[in-house]
Coordinates of N, CA, C and O in Angstrom, one line a residue:
X1 N -74.4 -75.7 46.6 CA -73.4 -76.7 45.3 C -74.1 -76.4 43.7 O -75.7 -76.3 44.2
X2 N -73.3 -76.3 43.0 CA -73.9 -76.2 41.9 C -74.1 -77.8 41.5 O -73.5 -78.5 41.4
X3 N -75.6 -77.8 40.9 CA -76.3 -78.8 40.8 C -76.8 -79.1 39.2 O -77.3 -77.9 38.7
X4 N -76.9 -80.0 38.5 CA -77.7 -80.3 37.5 C -78.4 -81.3 37.7 O -78.7 -82.2 38.4
X5 N -79.7 -81.6 36.7 CA -80.8 -82.7 36.7 C -80.7 -83.6 35.8 O -81.2 -82.9 34.8
X6 N -80.2 -84.8 35.6 CA -80.4 -85.9 34.3 C -81.8 -86.4 34.4 O -82.0 -86.5 35.7
X7 N -82.4 -86.7 33.4 CA -83.4 -87.6 33.0 C -83.6 -88.3 32.1 O -82.8 -87.7 31.0
X8 N -84.8 -89.1 32.0 CA -84.9 -90.0 30.4 C -84.3 -91.2 30.5 O -84.5 -91.8 29.7
X9 N -83.9 -91.6 31.7 CA -83.7 -93.4 31.4 C -84.6 -93.8 31.5 O -85.4 -93.7 31.9
X10 N -84.5 -95.1 31.6 CA -85.2 -96.2 32.0 C -84.9 -97.3 31.3 O -83.6 -97.8 31.0
X11 N -85.5 -98.2 31.3 CA -85.4 -99.7 30.8 C -85.5 -99.5 29.0 O -87.2 -99.8 28.8
X12 N -84.8 -100.6 28.3 CA -85.2 -100.6 26.7 C -84.7 -102.1 26.4 O -83.3 -102.1 26.9
X13 N -85.0 -102.6 25.6 CA -84.5 -103.5 24.8 C -83.4 -103.2 24.0 O -83.4 -102.2 23.3
X14 N -82.7 -104.4 23.9 CA -81.7 -104.0 22.9 C -82.0 -103.4 21.5 O -83.3 -104.0 20.6
X15 N -81.5 -102.7 20.8 CA -81.7 -101.9 19.6 C -82.7 -100.7 20.1 O -82.8 -100.0 18.8
X16 N -83.3 -100.7 21.2 CA -84.2 -99.5 21.4 C -83.4 -98.0 21.5 O -82.0 -98.2 21.3
X17 N -84.1 -97.0 21.6 CA -83.6 -95.8 22.1 C -84.3 -95.6 23.1 O -85.1 -95.2 23.5
X18 N -83.5 -94.1 23.6 CA -83.8 -93.0 24.3 C -83.2 -91.9 24.4 O -82.0 -91.8 23.6
X19 N -84.1 -90.8 24.8 CA -83.1 -89.6 25.0 C -83.3 -88.9 26.2 O -83.9 -89.1 26.9
X20 N -81.8 -88.7 26.7 CA -81.5 -88.0 28.4 C -81.4 -86.6 27.8 O -81.0 -86.0 26.9
X21 N -81.8 -85.5 29.3 CA -81.8 -84.6 29.5 C -81.0 -83.9 30.5 O -81.1 -85.1 31.2
X22 N -80.7 -83.1 30.4 CA -79.8 -82.4 31.7 C -80.1 -81.1 31.9 O -80.1 -80.3 30.7
X23 N -80.5 -80.1 32.6 CA -80.7 -78.8 33.1 C -80.1 -78.7 34.3 O -80.0 -79.5 35.2
X24 N -80.3 -77.6 34.3 CA -79.9 -76.8 35.6 C -80.2 -75.5 35.6 O -80.8 -75.1 35.0
X25 N -80.7 -75.1 37.4 CA -81.1 -73.4 37.2 C -80.1 -72.8 38.2 O -80.4 -71.9 38.6
X26 N -78.9 -73.7 38.4 CA -77.6 -72.9 38.8 C -76.9 -72.2 38.3 O -75.9 -71.5 38.7
X27 N -76.5 -72.1 36.9 CA -75.9 -71.6 36.1 C -76.3 -71.7 34.5 O -77.3 -72.6 34.0
X28 N -75.6 -71.2 33.8 CA -76.0 -71.0 32.0 C -75.0 -72.1 31.4 O -74.2 -71.7 31.3
X29 N -75.9 -73.3 31.1 CA -75.2 -74.1 30.2 C -74.4 -73.4 28.9 O -73.1 -74.1 28.8
X30 N -75.1 -72.3 28.5 CA -74.2 -72.0 27.7 C -73.2 -71.3 27.4 O -72.5 -71.2 26.2
X31 N -72.2 -71.0 28.6 CA -71.1 -71.0 28.7 C -70.1 -71.7 28.9 O -68.9 -71.8 28.8
X32 N -70.6 -72.8 28.5 CA -69.5 -74.5 28.8 C -69.9 -75.1 27.9 O -70.9 -76.1 27.5
X33 N -68.6 -75.6 27.7 CA -68.7 -77.2 27.2 C -69.7 -78.1 28.0 O -68.8 -77.8 28.9
X34 N -69.8 -78.9 27.1 CA -71.0 -80.1 28.2 C -70.4 -81.5 27.7 O -70.2 -81.6 26.6
X35 N -71.0 -82.3 28.7 CA -70.4 -83.7 28.2 C -71.1 -84.9 29.0 O -71.7 -84.5 30.2
X36 N -71.0 -85.9 28.6 CA -71.8 -86.8 29.4 C -70.9 -87.7 29.5 O -70.1 -88.2 28.9
X37 N -70.8 -88.4 30.5 CA -70.0 -89.9 31.3 C -71.2 -90.6 31.8 O -72.3 -90.5 32.0
X38 N -70.5 -91.8 32.0 CA -71.2 -93.1 32.7 C -70.7 -93.8 33.3 O -69.4 -94.0 33.2
X39 N -71.2 -94.7 34.1 CA -70.7 -95.4 35.1 C -71.6 -96.9 34.9 O -72.7 -97.2 35.4
X40 N -71.0 -98.0 34.4 CA -72.0 -99.2 34.3 C -71.6 -99.9 35.7 O -70.7 -99.5 36.2
X41 N -72.3 -101.0 35.9 CA -72.2 -101.3 37.3 C -70.8 -102.3 37.8 O -70.2 -103.0 36.4
X42 N -70.3 -102.1 38.5 CA -68.7 -102.7 39.3 C -67.6 -102.1 38.4 O -66.4 -102.5 38.4
X43 N -67.7 -101.2 37.4 CA -67.2 -100.2 37.0 C -66.6 -98.6 36.9 O -67.7 -97.9 37.7
X44 N -65.8 -97.9 36.5 CA -65.3 -96.9 36.5 C -65.9 -96.3 35.8 O -67.0 -96.5 34.7
X45 N -65.8 -94.7 35.4 CA -66.5 -93.8 35.1 C -65.8 -93.6 33.5 O -65.0 -94.2 33.2
X46 N -67.1 -93.5 32.4 CA -66.3 -93.4 31.4 C -66.7 -92.5 30.6 O -67.8 -92.3 30.4
X47 N -65.8 -91.6 29.8 CA -66.5 -90.6 29.0 C -67.1 -91.0 27.8 O -66.6 -92.1 27.2
X48 N -68.2 -90.4 27.3 CA -69.0 -91.3 26.4 C -69.2 -90.0 25.1 O -68.9 -90.1 24.2
X49 N -69.1 -88.3 25.5 CA -69.6 -87.4 24.6 C -69.5 -86.1 24.9 O -70.0 -85.5 26.1
X50 N -68.8 -85.2 24.5 CA -68.6 -83.7 24.8 C -68.8 -82.5 23.3 O -68.8 -83.4 22.3
X51 N -69.5 -81.6 23.9 CA -70.3 -80.6 22.5 C -69.9 -79.2 23.4 O -69.3 -78.8 24.5
X52 N -69.3 -78.5 22.1 CA -68.6 -77.1 22.2 C -70.3 -76.4 22.9 O -70.8 -76.4 22.4
X53 N -69.7 -75.5 23.7 CA -70.6 -74.0 24.2 C -71.8 -74.0 23.1 O -72.7 -73.7 23.4
X54 N -70.7 -73.7 21.7 CA -72.3 -73.6 20.5 C -73.0 -74.1 20.0 O -73.8 -74.0 19.4
X55 N -72.8 -75.7 20.6 CA -73.4 -77.3 19.9 C -72.5 -77.4 18.8 O -73.1 -78.6 18.0
X56 N -71.6 -76.7 18.3 CA -71.2 -77.3 17.4 C -69.9 -78.5 18.1 O -69.2 -78.7 19.2
X57 N -69.0 -78.7 17.0 CA -68.1 -80.0 17.1 C -68.4 -80.7 18.1 O -67.2 -81.2 19.1
X58 N -69.3 -81.6 18.3 CA -69.1 -82.8 19.1 C -68.2 -84.0 19.1 O -68.1 -84.2 17.5
X59 N -68.2 -85.1 19.9 CA -66.8 -85.8 19.5 C -67.6 -86.8 20.4 O -67.8 -86.5 21.9
X60 N -67.1 -88.1 20.3 CA -67.4 -89.5 20.8 C -66.6 -90.5 21.3 O -65.3 -90.3 20.5
X61 N -67.0 -91.1 22.0 CA -66.3 -92.3 22.4 C -66.6 -93.0 21.4 O -67.7 -93.5 20.6
X62 N -65.5 -94.2 21.4 CA -65.7 -95.1 20.1 C -66.9 -95.9 19.9 O -67.6 -96.4 19.1
X63 N -67.0 -96.0 21.4 CA -68.3 -97.3 22.0 C -69.4 -96.4 21.6 O -70.5 -97.9 21.4
X64 N -69.5 -95.7 21.1 CA -70.9 -94.9 20.9 C -70.9 -94.3 19.4 O -71.8 -93.7 19.2
X65 N -69.9 -93.8 19.1 CA -70.3 -93.3 18.0 C -71.2 -93.9 16.9 O -70.7 -95.1 16.5
X66 N -71.6 -93.2 16.3 CA -72.6 -93.9 15.0 C -73.9 -93.8 16.0 O -75.0 -94.3 14.6
X67 N -74.2 -94.0 16.9 CA -75.0 -94.7 17.7 C -75.9 -93.3 18.6 O -77.1 -93.7 19.0
X68 N -74.8 -92.8 19.0 CA -75.7 -91.4 20.4 C -75.1 -90.6 19.7 O -74.4 -90.2 18.8
X69 N -76.1 -89.2 19.9 CA -76.0 -87.9 18.8 C -75.8 -86.8 20.7 O -77.0 -87.2 21.0
X70 N -75.3 -86.2 20.8 CA -75.1 -85.2 21.9 C -75.5 -83.6 21.2 O -75.2 -83.6 20.3
X71 N -76.4 -83.2 21.9 CA -76.9 -81.7 21.2 C -77.4 -80.9 22.3 O -77.5 -81.5 23.6
X72 N -77.5 -79.6 22.2 CA -77.9 -78.9 23.3 C -79.2 -77.8 22.9 O -78.8 -77.4 22.1
X73 N -79.6 -77.4 23.8 CA -80.6 -76.1 23.4 C -80.3 -75.1 24.6 O -80.9 -75.3 25.8
X74 N -79.6 -74.0 24.2 CA -78.8 -73.3 24.8 C -80.1 -71.9 25.4 O -80.2 -71.5 26.4
X75 N -81.2 -71.9 24.7 CA -82.3 -71.2 25.2 C -82.6 -71.7 26.3 O -83.6 -70.8 27.0
X76 N -82.7 -73.0 26.1 CA -83.6 -73.5 27.2 C -82.8 -74.4 28.2 O -83.0 -75.1 29.2
X77 N -81.6 -73.7 28.3 CA -80.6 -74.4 29.3 C -80.4 -75.9 29.4 O -80.5 -76.4 30.9
X78 N -80.3 -76.3 28.6 CA -81.1 -78.1 28.3 C -79.8 -78.4 27.7 O -79.7 -78.4 26.5
X79 N -79.0 -80.0 28.0 CA -78.3 -80.6 27.4 C -78.7 -82.2 27.2 O -79.7 -82.4 27.6
X80 N -78.7 -82.7 25.7 CA -79.0 -84.3 25.3 C -78.5 -84.8 24.6 O -77.5 -84.5 24.3
X81 N -78.8 -86.1 24.5 CA -78.2 -87.3 24.3 C -78.9 -88.2 23.9 O -79.9 -89.0 24.7
X82 N -79.3 -88.3 22.4 CA -80.1 -89.4 21.8 C -79.2 -90.4 21.8 O -78.0 -90.8 21.3
X83 N -80.2 -91.6 22.1 CA -79.2 -93.0 22.2 C -80.1 -93.8 21.6 O -81.1 -94.0 21.4
X84 N -79.5 -94.4 20.0 CA -80.1 -95.1 19.4 C -79.3 -97.1 19.3 O -78.0 -96.7 19.9
X85 N -79.7 -97.7 18.5 CA -79.5 -99.1 18.7 C -78.5 -99.4 19.9 O -77.3 -100.0 20.0
X86 N -79.3 -98.9 20.9 CA -78.8 -99.4 22.4 C -78.6 -100.7 22.1 O -79.2 -102.1 21.5
X87 N -77.5 -100.9 23.0 CA -76.8 -102.4 23.3 C -76.6 -102.9 24.8 O -76.8 -101.8 26.1
X88 N -76.3 -103.6 25.0 CA -76.6 -104.3 26.5 C -75.3 -103.9 27.3 O -75.6 -103.3 28.7
X89 N -74.4 -103.5 26.4 CA -73.3 -103.0 27.4 C -73.5 -101.1 27.4 O -72.3 -100.7 27.6
X90 N -74.2 -100.8 27.0 CA -74.7 -99.4 27.3 C -75.4 -99.4 28.8 O -75.5 -97.9 29.2
X91 N -75.9 -100.3 29.4 CA -76.4 -100.3 30.4 C -75.6 -99.6 31.8 O -74.5 -99.4 31.8
X92 N -75.9 -98.3 32.0 CA -74.9 -97.3 33.4 C -75.9 -96.9 33.5 O -76.8 -96.4 33.4
X93 N -75.2 -95.9 34.6 CA -76.1 -94.6 35.1 C -75.3 -93.7 34.4 O -73.4 -93.0 33.9
X94 N -75.9 -92.8 33.8 CA -75.2 -91.5 32.9 C -75.3 -90.2 34.0 O -76.9 -90.0 34.0
X95 N -74.6 -89.3 33.5 CA -74.0 -88.2 34.3 C -73.7 -87.4 33.1 O -73.4 -87.3 31.7
X96 N -74.6 -86.1 33.7 CA -73.9 -84.8 32.4 C -73.0 -83.9 33.5 O -73.2 -83.8 34.5
X97 N -72.2 -83.1 32.6 CA -71.1 -82.6 33.5 C -70.6 -81.4 32.8 O -70.6 -81.6 31.3
X98 N -70.2 -80.3 33.5 CA -69.2 -79.5 32.5 C -67.9 -79.8 32.1 O -67.3 -80.8 32.7
X99 N -67.4 -79.5 30.7 CA -66.1 -79.8 30.1 C -65.4 -78.7 30.7 O -65.2 -77.2 30.8
X100 N -64.0 -78.9 30.5 CA -63.2 -78.0 30.5 C -62.6 -77.7 29.0 O -62.6 -76.2 29.4
X101 N -63.0 -77.8 27.9 CA -62.9 -77.7 27.0 C -63.4 -78.4 25.9 O -64.0 -79.5 26.6
X102 N -63.7 -78.1 24.6 CA -64.8 -78.4 23.6 C -63.8 -80.0 23.1 O -64.7 -80.7 22.4
X103 N -63.1 -80.5 23.7 CA -62.3 -81.3 23.3 C -62.1 -82.5 24.4 O -60.8 -83.4 24.5
X104 N -62.5 -82.0 25.6 CA -62.8 -82.6 26.7 C -63.1 -84.0 26.8 O -64.4 -84.3 26.9
X105 N -62.1 -85.0 27.0 CA -62.4 -86.6 26.6 C -62.2 -86.7 28.1 O -62.3 -88.5 28.4
X106 N -62.0 -86.7 29.5 CA -62.2 -86.9 30.5 C -63.6 -87.1 31.2 O -64.5 -86.5 30.9
X107 N -63.4 -88.1 31.9 CA -64.7 -88.2 32.8 C -65.0 -87.4 33.8 O -66.5 -87.8 34.7
X108 N -64.0 -86.3 34.4 CA -64.0 -85.8 35.9 C -65.1 -84.3 35.0 O -64.7 -84.2 34.0
X109 N -65.7 -83.8 36.4 CA -66.3 -82.8 36.2 C -65.2 -81.7 36.5 O -64.1 -81.7 36.8
X110 N -65.8 -80.7 35.7 CA -65.1 -79.2 36.0 C -66.0 -78.3 35.9 O -67.2 -77.9 36.5
X111 N -65.2 -77.0 36.7 CA -65.9 -76.1 37.5 C -67.0 -75.2 36.1 O -66.3 -75.1 35.3
X112 N -68.1 -75.1 36.9 CA -68.2 -74.4 38.1 C -68.5 -75.4 38.9 O -69.2 -75.4 39.8
X113 N -69.2 -76.8 38.3 CA -69.9 -78.1 38.9 C -68.4 -78.6 40.0 O -66.9 -78.6 39.4
X114 N -69.0 -79.2 40.8 CA -67.6 -79.7 42.0 C -68.0 -81.2 41.8 O -67.2 -81.8 42.2
X115 N -69.0 -81.6 41.9 CA -69.5 -83.1 41.9 C -70.0 -83.2 40.8 O -71.2 -82.9 40.6
X116 N -70.8 -84.8 40.6 CA -71.7 -85.2 40.0 C -73.1 -84.6 40.3 O -73.1 -84.8 41.4
X117 N -73.9 -84.9 39.2 CA -75.5 -84.9 40.0 C -75.9 -86.4 40.6 O -74.9 -87.6 40.2
X118 N -77.5 -86.6 40.4 CA -77.4 -88.0 40.7 C -77.8 -89.0 39.4 O -77.5 -90.3 39.5
X119 N -77.5 -88.8 38.4 CA -77.5 -89.1 36.9 C -79.1 -90.0 36.5 O -79.4 -89.6 37.6
X120 N -79.0 -90.5 35.6 CA -80.2 -91.5 35.2 C -79.5 -92.6 34.7 O -79.0 -92.7 34.0
X121 N -80.6 -93.7 35.2 CA -80.4 -95.2 34.9 C -80.7 -95.6 33.5 O -81.9 -94.9 33.3
X122 N -80.1 -96.1 33.0 CA -80.3 -96.6 31.5 C -80.1 -97.7 31.7 O -78.7 -98.7 31.8
X123 N -81.1 -98.7 31.5 CA -81.2 -100.0 31.4 C -81.6 -100.9 29.9 O -82.3 -100.5 29.7
X124 N -80.2 -101.6 29.6 CA -80.5 -101.9 28.4 C -80.4 -103.6 28.5 O -79.6 -104.5 28.9
X125 N -82.2 -104.5 28.3 CA -82.0 -105.7 28.4 C -83.2 -106.3 27.8 O -84.1 -105.4 27.4
X126 N -83.0 -107.7 27.4 CA -84.4 -108.2 26.8 C -85.0 -109.0 27.7 O -86.3 -109.4 27.4

């Protein structure tokens, strides 16, 4: 199965920052639009951000716009999410996934991925 590995989560105080990373050895991220989605405790999956395979044209959910920045390093097969000004409501497990296209705002994974990875826990708490 095609797998990605997310990392960089942790416990941070409100107003703090974290940078999440996502990488894989199963396919070349540079061939796909990529996105971040999250799942807060007791809630469904929420789309967060998507970026074009080239690294251009990032889009964001209104809830994170101006605070989060998605980027990618295709040479190192890595996707990033820089999260600043974190809020308690950002607490969630964060997953990266392939997108269907660069305007994909759905929380579901697209081929070649068939399911989400393990994700990385982000907890924002004082």
